[in-house]
Coordinates of N, CA and C in Angstrom, one line a residue:
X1 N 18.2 -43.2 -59.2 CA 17.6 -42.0 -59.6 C 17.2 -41.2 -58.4
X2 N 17.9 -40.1 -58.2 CA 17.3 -39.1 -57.3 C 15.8 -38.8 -57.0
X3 N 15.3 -38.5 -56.0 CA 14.3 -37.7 -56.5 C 14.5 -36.4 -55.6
X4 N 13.7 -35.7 -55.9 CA 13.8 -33.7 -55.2 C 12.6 -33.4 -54.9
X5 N 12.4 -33.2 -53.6 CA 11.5 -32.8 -53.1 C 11.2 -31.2 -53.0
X6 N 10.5 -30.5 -53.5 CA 10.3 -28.9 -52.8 C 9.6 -28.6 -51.8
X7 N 10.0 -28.1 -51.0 CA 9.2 -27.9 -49.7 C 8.9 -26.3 -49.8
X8 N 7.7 -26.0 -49.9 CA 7.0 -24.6 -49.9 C 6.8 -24.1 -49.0
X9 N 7.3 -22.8 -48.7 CA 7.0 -22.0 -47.2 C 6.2 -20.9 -47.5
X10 N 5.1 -20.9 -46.5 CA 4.2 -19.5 -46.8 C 5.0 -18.5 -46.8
X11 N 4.5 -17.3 -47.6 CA 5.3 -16.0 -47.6 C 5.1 -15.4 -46.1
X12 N 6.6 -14.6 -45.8 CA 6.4 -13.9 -45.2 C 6.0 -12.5 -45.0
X13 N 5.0 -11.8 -44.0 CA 5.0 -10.4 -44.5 C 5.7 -9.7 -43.2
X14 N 6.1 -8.8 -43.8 CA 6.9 -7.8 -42.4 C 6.0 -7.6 -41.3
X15 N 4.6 -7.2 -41.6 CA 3.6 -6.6 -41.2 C 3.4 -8.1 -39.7
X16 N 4.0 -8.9 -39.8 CA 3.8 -9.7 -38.7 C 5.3 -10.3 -37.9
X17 N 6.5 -9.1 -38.1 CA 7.4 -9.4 -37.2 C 7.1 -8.3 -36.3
X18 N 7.4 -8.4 -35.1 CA 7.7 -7.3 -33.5 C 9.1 -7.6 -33.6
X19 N 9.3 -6.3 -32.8 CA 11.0 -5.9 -32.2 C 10.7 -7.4 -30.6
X20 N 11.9 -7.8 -30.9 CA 11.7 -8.3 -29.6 C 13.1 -7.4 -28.3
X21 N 12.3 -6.7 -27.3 CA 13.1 -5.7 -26.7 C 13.6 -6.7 -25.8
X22 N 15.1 -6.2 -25.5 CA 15.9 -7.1 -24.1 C 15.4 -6.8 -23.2
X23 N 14.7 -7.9 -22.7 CA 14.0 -8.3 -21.4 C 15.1 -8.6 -20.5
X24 N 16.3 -8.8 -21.3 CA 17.6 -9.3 -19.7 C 18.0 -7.7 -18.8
X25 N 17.2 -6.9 -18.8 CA 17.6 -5.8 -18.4 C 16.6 -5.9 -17.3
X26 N 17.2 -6.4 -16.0 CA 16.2 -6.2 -14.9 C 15.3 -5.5 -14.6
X27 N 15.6 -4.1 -14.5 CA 14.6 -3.0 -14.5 C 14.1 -2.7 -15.7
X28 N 13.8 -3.7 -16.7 CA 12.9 -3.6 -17.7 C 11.4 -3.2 -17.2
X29 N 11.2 -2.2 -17.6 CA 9.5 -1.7 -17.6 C 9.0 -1.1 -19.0
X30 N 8.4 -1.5 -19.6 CA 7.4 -1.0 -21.0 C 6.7 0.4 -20.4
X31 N 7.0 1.3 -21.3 CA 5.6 2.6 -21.7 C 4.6 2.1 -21.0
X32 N 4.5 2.6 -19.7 CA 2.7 2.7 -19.8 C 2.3 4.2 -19.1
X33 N 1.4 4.9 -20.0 CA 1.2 6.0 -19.6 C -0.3 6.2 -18.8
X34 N -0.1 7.3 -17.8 CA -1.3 7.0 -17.3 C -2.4 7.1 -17.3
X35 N -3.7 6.6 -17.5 CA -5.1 6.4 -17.8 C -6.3 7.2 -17.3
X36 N -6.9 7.5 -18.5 CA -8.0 8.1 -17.7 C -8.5 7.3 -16.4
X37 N -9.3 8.5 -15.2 CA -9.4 7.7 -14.2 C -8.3 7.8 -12.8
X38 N -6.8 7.8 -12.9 CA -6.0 7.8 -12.6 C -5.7 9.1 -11.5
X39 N -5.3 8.8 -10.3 CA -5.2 10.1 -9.7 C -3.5 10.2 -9.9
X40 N -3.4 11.3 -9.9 CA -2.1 11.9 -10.4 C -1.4 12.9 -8.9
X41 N -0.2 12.7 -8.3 CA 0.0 13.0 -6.7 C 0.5 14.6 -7.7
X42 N 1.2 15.3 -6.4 CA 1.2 17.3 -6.8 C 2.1 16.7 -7.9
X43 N 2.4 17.5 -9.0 CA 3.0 18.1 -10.2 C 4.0 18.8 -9.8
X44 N 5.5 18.8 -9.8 CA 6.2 19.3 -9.2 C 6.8 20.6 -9.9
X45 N 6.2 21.7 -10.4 CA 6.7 22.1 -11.4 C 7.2 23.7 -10.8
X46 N 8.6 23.4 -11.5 CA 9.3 24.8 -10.9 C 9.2 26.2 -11.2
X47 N 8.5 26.9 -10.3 CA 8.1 28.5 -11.0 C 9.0 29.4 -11.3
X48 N 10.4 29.0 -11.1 CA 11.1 29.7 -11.3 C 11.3 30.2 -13.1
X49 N 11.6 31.9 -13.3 CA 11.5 32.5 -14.4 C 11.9 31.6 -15.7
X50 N 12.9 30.9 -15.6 CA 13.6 30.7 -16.8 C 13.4 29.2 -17.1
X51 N 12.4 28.8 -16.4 CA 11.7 27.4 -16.6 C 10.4 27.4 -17.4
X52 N 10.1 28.6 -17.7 CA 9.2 28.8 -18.9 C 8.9 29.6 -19.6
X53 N 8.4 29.6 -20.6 CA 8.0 30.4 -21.9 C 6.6 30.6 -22.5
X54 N 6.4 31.8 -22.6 CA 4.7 31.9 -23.0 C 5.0 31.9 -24.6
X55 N 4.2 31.7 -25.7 CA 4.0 32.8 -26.9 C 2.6 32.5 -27.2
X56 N 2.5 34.4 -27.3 CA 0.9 34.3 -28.2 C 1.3 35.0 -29.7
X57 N 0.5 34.6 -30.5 CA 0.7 34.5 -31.8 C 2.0 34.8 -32.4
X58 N 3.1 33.5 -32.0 CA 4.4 33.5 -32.2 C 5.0 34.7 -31.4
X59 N 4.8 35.5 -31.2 CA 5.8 36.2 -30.1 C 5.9 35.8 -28.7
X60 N 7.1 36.2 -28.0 CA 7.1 35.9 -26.7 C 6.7 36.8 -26.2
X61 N 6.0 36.2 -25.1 CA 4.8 37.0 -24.1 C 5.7 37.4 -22.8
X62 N 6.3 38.5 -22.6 CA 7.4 39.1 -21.9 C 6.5 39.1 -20.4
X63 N 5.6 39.4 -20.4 CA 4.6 39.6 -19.3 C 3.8 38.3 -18.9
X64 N 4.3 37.3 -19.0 CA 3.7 35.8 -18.9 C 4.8 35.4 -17.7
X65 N 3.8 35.1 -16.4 CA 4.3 34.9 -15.0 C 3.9 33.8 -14.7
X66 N 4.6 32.5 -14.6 CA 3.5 31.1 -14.3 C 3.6 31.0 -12.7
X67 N 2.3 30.8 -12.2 CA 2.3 30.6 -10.6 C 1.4 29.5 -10.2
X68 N 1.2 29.3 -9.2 CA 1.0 27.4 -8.6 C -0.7 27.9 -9.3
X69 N -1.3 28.9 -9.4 CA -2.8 29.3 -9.8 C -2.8 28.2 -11.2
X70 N -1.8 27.6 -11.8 CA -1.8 26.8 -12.7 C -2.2 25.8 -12.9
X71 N -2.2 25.5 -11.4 CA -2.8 23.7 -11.0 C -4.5 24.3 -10.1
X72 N -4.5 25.3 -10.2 CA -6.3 25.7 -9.6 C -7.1 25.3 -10.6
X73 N -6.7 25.4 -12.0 CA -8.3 24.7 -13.1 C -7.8 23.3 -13.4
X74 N -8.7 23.2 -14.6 CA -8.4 21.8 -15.5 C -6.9 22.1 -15.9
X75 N -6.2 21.3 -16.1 CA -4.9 21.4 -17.3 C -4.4 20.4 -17.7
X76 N -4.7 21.2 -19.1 CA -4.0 20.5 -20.3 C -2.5 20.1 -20.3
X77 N -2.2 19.2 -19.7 CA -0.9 18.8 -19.8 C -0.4 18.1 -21.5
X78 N 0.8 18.5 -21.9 CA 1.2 17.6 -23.5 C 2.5 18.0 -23.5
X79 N 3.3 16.9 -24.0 CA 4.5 16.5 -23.4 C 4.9 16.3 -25.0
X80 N 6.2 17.2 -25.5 CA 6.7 17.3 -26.4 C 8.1 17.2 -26.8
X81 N 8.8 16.8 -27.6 CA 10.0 17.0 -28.5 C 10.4 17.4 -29.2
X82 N 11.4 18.5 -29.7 CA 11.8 19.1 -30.9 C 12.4 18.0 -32.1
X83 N 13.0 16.8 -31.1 CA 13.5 15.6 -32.1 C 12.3 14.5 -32.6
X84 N 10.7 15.2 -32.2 CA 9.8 14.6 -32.9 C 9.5 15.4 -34.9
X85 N 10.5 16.0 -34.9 CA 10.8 16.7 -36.2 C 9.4 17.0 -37.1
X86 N 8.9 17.0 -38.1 CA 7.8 17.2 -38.2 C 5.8 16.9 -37.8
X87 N 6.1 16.0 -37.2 CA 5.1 15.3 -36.4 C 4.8 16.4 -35.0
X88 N 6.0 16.6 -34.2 CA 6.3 17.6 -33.3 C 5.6 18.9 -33.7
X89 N 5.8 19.0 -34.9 CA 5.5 20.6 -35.6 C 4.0 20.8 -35.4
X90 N 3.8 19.4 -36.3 CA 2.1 19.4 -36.6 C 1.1 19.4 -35.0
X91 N 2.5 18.4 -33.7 CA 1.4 18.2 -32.4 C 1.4 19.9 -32.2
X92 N 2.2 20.4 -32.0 CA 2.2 22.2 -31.6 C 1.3 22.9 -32.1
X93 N 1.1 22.8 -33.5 CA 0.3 23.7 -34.3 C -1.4 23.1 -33.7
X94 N -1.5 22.3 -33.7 CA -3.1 21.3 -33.4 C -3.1 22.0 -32.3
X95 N -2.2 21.7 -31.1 CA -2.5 22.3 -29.3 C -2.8 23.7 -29.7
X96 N -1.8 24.7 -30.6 CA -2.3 25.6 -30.3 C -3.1 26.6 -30.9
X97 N -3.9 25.6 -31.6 CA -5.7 26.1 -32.5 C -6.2 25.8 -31.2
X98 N -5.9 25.1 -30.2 CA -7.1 24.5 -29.4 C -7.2 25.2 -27.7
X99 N -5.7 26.3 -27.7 CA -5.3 26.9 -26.8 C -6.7 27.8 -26.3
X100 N -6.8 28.9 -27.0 CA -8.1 29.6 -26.5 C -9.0 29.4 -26.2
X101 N -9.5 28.0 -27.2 CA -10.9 27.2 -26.1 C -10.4 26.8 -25.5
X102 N -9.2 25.8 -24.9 CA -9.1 25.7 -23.7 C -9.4 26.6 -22.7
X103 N -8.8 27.9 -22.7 CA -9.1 29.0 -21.9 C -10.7 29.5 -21.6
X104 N -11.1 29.1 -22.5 CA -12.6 29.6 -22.7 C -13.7 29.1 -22.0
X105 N -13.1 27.2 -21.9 CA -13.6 26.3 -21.1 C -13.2 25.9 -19.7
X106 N -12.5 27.2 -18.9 CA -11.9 27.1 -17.9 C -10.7 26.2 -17.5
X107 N -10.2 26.1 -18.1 CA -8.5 25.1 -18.4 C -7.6 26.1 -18.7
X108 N -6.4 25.4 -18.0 CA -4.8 26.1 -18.8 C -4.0 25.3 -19.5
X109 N -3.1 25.2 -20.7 CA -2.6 24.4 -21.1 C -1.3 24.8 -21.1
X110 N -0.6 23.7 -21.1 CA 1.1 23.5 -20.5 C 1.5 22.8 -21.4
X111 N 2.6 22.5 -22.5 CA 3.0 21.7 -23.1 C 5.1 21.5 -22.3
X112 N 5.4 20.6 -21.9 CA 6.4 20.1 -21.5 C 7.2 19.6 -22.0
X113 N 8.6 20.0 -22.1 CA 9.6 19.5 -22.6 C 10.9 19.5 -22.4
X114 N 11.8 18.8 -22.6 CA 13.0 18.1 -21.7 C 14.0 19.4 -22.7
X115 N 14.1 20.1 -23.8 CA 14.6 21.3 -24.1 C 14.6 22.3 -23.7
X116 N 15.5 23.2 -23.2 CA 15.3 24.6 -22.9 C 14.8 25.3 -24.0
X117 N 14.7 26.7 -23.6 CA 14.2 27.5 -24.8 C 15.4 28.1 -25.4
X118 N 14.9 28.2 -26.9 CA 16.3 28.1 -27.8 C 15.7 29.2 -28.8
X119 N 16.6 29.6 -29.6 CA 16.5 30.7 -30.7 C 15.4 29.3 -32.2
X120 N 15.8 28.4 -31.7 CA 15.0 27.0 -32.8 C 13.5 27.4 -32.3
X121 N 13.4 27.1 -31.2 CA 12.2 27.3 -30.5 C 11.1 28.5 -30.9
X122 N 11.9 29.9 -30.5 CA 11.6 30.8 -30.7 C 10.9 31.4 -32.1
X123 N 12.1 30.5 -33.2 CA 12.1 31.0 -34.5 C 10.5 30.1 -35.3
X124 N 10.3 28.4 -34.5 CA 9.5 27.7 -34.8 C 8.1 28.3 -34.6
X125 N 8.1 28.9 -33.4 CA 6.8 30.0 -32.9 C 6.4 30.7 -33.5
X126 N 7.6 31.8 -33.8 CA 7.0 32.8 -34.8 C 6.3 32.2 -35.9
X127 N 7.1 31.4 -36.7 CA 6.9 30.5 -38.2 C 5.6 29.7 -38.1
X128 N 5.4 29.8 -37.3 CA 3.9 28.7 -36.9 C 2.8 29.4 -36.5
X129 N 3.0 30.8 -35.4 CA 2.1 31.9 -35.0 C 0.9 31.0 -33.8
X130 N 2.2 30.5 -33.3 CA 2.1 29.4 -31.9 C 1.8 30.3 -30.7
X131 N 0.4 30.1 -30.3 CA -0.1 30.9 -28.9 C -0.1 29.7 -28.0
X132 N 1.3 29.1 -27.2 CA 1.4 28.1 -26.2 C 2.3 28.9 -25.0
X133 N 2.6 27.9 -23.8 CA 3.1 28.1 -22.8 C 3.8 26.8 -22.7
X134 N 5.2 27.0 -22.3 CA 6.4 25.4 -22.3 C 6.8 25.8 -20.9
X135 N 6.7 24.9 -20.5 CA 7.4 24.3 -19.0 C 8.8 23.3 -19.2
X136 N 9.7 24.2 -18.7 CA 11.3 22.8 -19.4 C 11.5 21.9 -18.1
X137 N 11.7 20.5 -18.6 CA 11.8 19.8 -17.5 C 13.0 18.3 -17.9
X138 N 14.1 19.4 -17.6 CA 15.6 18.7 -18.3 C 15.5 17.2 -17.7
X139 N 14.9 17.1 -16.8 CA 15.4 15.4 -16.3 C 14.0 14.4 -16.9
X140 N 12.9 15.2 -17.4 CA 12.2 14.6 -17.7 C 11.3 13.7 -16.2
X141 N 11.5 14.5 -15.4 CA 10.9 13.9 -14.3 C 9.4 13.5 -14.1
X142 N 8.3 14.9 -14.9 CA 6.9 14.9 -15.0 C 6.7 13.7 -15.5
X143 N 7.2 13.8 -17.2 CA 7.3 12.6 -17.9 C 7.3 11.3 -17.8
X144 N 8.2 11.1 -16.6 CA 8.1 9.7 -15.8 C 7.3 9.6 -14.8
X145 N 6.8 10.9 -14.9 CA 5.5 10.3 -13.9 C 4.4 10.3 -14.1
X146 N 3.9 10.4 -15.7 CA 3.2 10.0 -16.3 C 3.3 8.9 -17.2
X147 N 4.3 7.9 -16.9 CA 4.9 7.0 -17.8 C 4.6 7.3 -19.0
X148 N 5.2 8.6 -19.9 CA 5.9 8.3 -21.3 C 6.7 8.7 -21.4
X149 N 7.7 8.0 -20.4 CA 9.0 8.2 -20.9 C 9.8 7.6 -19.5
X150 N 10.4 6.7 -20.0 CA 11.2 5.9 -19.5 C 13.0 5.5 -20.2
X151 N 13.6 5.4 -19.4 CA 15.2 4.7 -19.4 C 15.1 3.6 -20.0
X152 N 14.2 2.5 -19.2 CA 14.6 1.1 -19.6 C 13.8 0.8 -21.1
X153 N 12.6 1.6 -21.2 CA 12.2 1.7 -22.8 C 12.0 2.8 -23.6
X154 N 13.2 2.9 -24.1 CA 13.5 4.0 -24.9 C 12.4 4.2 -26.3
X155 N 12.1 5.6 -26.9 CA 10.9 6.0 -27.6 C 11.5 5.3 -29.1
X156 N 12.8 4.5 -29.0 CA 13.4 4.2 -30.4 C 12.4 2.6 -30.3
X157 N 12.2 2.1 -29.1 CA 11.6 0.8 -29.4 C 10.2 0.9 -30.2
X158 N 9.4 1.6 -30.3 CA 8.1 2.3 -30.4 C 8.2 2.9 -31.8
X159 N 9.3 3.9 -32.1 CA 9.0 4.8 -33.3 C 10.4 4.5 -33.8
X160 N 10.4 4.1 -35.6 CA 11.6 4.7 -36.3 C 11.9 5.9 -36.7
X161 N 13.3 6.3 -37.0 CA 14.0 7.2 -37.1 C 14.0 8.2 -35.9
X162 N 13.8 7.7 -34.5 CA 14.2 8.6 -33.4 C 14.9 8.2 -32.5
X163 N 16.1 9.0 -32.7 CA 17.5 8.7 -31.8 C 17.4 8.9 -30.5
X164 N 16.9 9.8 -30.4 CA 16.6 10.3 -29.1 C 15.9 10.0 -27.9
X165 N 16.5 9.4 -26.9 CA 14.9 9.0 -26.0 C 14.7 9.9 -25.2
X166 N 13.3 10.4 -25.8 CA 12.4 11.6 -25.5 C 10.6 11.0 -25.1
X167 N 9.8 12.1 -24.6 CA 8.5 11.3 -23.9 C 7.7 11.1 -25.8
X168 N 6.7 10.7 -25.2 CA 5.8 10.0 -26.1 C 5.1 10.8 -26.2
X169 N 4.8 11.6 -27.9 CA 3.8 12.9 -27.6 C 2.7 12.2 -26.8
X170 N 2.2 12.9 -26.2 CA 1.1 12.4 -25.4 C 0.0 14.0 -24.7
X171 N -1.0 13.7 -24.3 CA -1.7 14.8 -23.9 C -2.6 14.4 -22.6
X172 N -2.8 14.8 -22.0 CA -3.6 14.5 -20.3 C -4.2 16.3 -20.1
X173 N -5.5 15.3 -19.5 CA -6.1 16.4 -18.4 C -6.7 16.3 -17.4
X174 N -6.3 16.8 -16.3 CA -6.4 16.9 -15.3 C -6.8 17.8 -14.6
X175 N -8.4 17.2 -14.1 CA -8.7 18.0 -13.0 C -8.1 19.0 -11.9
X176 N -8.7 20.0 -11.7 CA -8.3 20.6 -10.2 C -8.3 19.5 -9.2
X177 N -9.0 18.5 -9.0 CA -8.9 17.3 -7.7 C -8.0 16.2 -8.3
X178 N -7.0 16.3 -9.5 CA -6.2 15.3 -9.8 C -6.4 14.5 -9.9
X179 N -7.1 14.6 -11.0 CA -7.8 13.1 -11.4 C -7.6 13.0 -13.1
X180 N -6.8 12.2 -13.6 CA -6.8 12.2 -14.9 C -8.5 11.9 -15.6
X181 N -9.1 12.9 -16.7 CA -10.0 12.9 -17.0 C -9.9 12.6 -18.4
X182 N -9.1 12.7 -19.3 CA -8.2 12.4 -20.6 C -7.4 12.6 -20.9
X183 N -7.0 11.1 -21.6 CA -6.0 10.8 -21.9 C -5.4 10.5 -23.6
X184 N -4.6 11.0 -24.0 CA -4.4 10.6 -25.8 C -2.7 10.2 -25.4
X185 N -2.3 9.3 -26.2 CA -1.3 9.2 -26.4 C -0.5 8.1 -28.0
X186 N 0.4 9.3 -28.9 CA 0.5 8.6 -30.2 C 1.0 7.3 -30.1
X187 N 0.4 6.6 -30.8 CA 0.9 5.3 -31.1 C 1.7 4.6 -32.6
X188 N 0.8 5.8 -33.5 CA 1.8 6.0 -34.7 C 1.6 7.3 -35.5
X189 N 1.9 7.6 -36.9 CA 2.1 9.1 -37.0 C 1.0 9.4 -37.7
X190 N 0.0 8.6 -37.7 CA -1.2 8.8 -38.5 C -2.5 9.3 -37.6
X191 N -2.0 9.6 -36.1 CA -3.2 9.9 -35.4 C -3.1 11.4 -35.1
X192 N -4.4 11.7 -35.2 CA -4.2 13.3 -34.3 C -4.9 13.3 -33.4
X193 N -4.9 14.3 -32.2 CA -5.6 14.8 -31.2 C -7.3 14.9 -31.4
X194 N -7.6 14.0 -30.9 CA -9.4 13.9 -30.4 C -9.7 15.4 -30.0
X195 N -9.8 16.4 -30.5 CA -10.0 18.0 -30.1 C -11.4 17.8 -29.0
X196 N -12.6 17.7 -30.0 CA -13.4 17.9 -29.4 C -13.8 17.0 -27.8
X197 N -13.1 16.1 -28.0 CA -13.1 14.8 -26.6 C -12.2 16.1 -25.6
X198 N -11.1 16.1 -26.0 CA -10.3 16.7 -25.5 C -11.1 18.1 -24.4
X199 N -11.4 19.2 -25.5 CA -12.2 20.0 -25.0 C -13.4 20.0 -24.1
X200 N -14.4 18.8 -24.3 CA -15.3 18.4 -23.4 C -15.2 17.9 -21.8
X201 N -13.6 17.5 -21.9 CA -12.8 17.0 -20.7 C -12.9 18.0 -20.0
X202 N -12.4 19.3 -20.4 CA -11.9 20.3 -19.9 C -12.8 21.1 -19.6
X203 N -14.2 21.6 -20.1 CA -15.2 21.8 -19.8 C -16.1 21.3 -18.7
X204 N -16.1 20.0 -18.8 CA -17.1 18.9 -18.0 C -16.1 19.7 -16.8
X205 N -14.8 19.3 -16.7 CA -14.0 19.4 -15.2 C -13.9 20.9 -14.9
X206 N -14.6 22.2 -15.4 CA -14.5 23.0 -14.6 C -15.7 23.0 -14.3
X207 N -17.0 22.6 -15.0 CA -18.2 22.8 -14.1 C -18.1 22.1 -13.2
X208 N -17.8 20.7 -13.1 CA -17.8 20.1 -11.8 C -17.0 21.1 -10.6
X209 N -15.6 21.7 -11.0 CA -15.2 22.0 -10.0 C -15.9 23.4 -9.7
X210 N -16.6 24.1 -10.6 CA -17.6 25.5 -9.8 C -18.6 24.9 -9.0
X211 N -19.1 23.4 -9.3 CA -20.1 23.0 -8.4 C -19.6 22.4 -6.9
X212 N -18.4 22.0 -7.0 CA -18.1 21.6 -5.3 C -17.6 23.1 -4.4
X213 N -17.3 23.7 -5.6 CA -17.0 25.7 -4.8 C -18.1 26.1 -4.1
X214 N -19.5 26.0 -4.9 CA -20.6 26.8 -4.7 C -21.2 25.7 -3.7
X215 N -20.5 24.5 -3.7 CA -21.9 23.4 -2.6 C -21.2 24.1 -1.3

């Protein structure tokens, strides 16, 4: 007579597998973006005309001149994608409720993106009544040098349904003395922008910097 043993295995839950990414790729390096605290070397950013775009309440701002006076205050750096599809929508719309108190609190804000400017773009602005300024930076250079965004770890290891490897929305600010003073970066699609943290950053760092003007 036989006997039959059952052997019981705890359930599994999804909720406790990881991607395991190919580590045989030598110049494997993980996302790491950089931290509050962090000094950040010059920002290379090209002032040439057709490297950026203003709009204030969805129109394009024809009379919007970017010059190096960009890196003189706090700035709001945030690093975006069109193929972050509605997530993207929502980071734009948030930055740009928060655009005029930036201004108000002595900061500029720049949102960066590896797209040029397109009739999609244009048409998103109006439809949104988006008061931002985009700096295009096709090789994504800035972006790697804030590590969110890398070759060897693409934004597909991190997030589903994105083909694209594009930067990690993310937001930094940075002092006039280059110094990262905050830092946000999504980790999934349930978080938004710390406004008020955000805005205090940007405040705190212009008084500081009227106080080393006036010492």
């Amino acid at each position: 007579m036989k006997t039959t043993i059952e052997t019981t295995y705890p359930e599994f839950d999804l909720l406790e597998a990881s991607i395991d990414r190919d580590l045989s790729y030598n110049n494997y390096q993980s996302l790491k973006p950089a931290q509050k605290g962090s000094l950040i070397s010059n920002i290379n950013f090209d002032f040439s005309y057709d490297k950026w775009v203003s709009f204030n309440n969805g129109i394009v701002n024809e009379d919007f001149v970017a010059t190096k006076q960009v890196l003189g205050k706090p700035l709001v750096l945030s690093f975006y994608s069109n193929y972050w599809n509605g997530k993207g929508v929502d980071y734009l719309k948030q930055l740009s409720s928060l655009s005029k108190q930036v201004k108000s609190n002595g900061g500029n804000l720049v949102v960066v993106s590896a797209e040029a400017v397109s009739e999609d773009l244009i048409n998103l602005a109006f439809e949104n009544n988006l008061s931002l300024s985009f700096y295009f930076d096709p090789n994504n250079s800035i972006a790697d040098q804030f590590g969110v965004y890398s070759d060897n770890d693409p934004i597909w290891n991190w997030f589903s349904g994105i083909d694209n490897n594009v930067p990690l929305l993310s937001t930094f600010v940075i002092s006039a003395e280059k110094s990262i003073v905050f830092n946000h970066n999504y980790r999934d699609y349930a978080e938004t922008l710390p406004a008020n943290e955000l805005l205090n950053a940007v405040g705190e760092s212009a008084y500081m910097r009227k106080l080393l003007l006036s010492a």
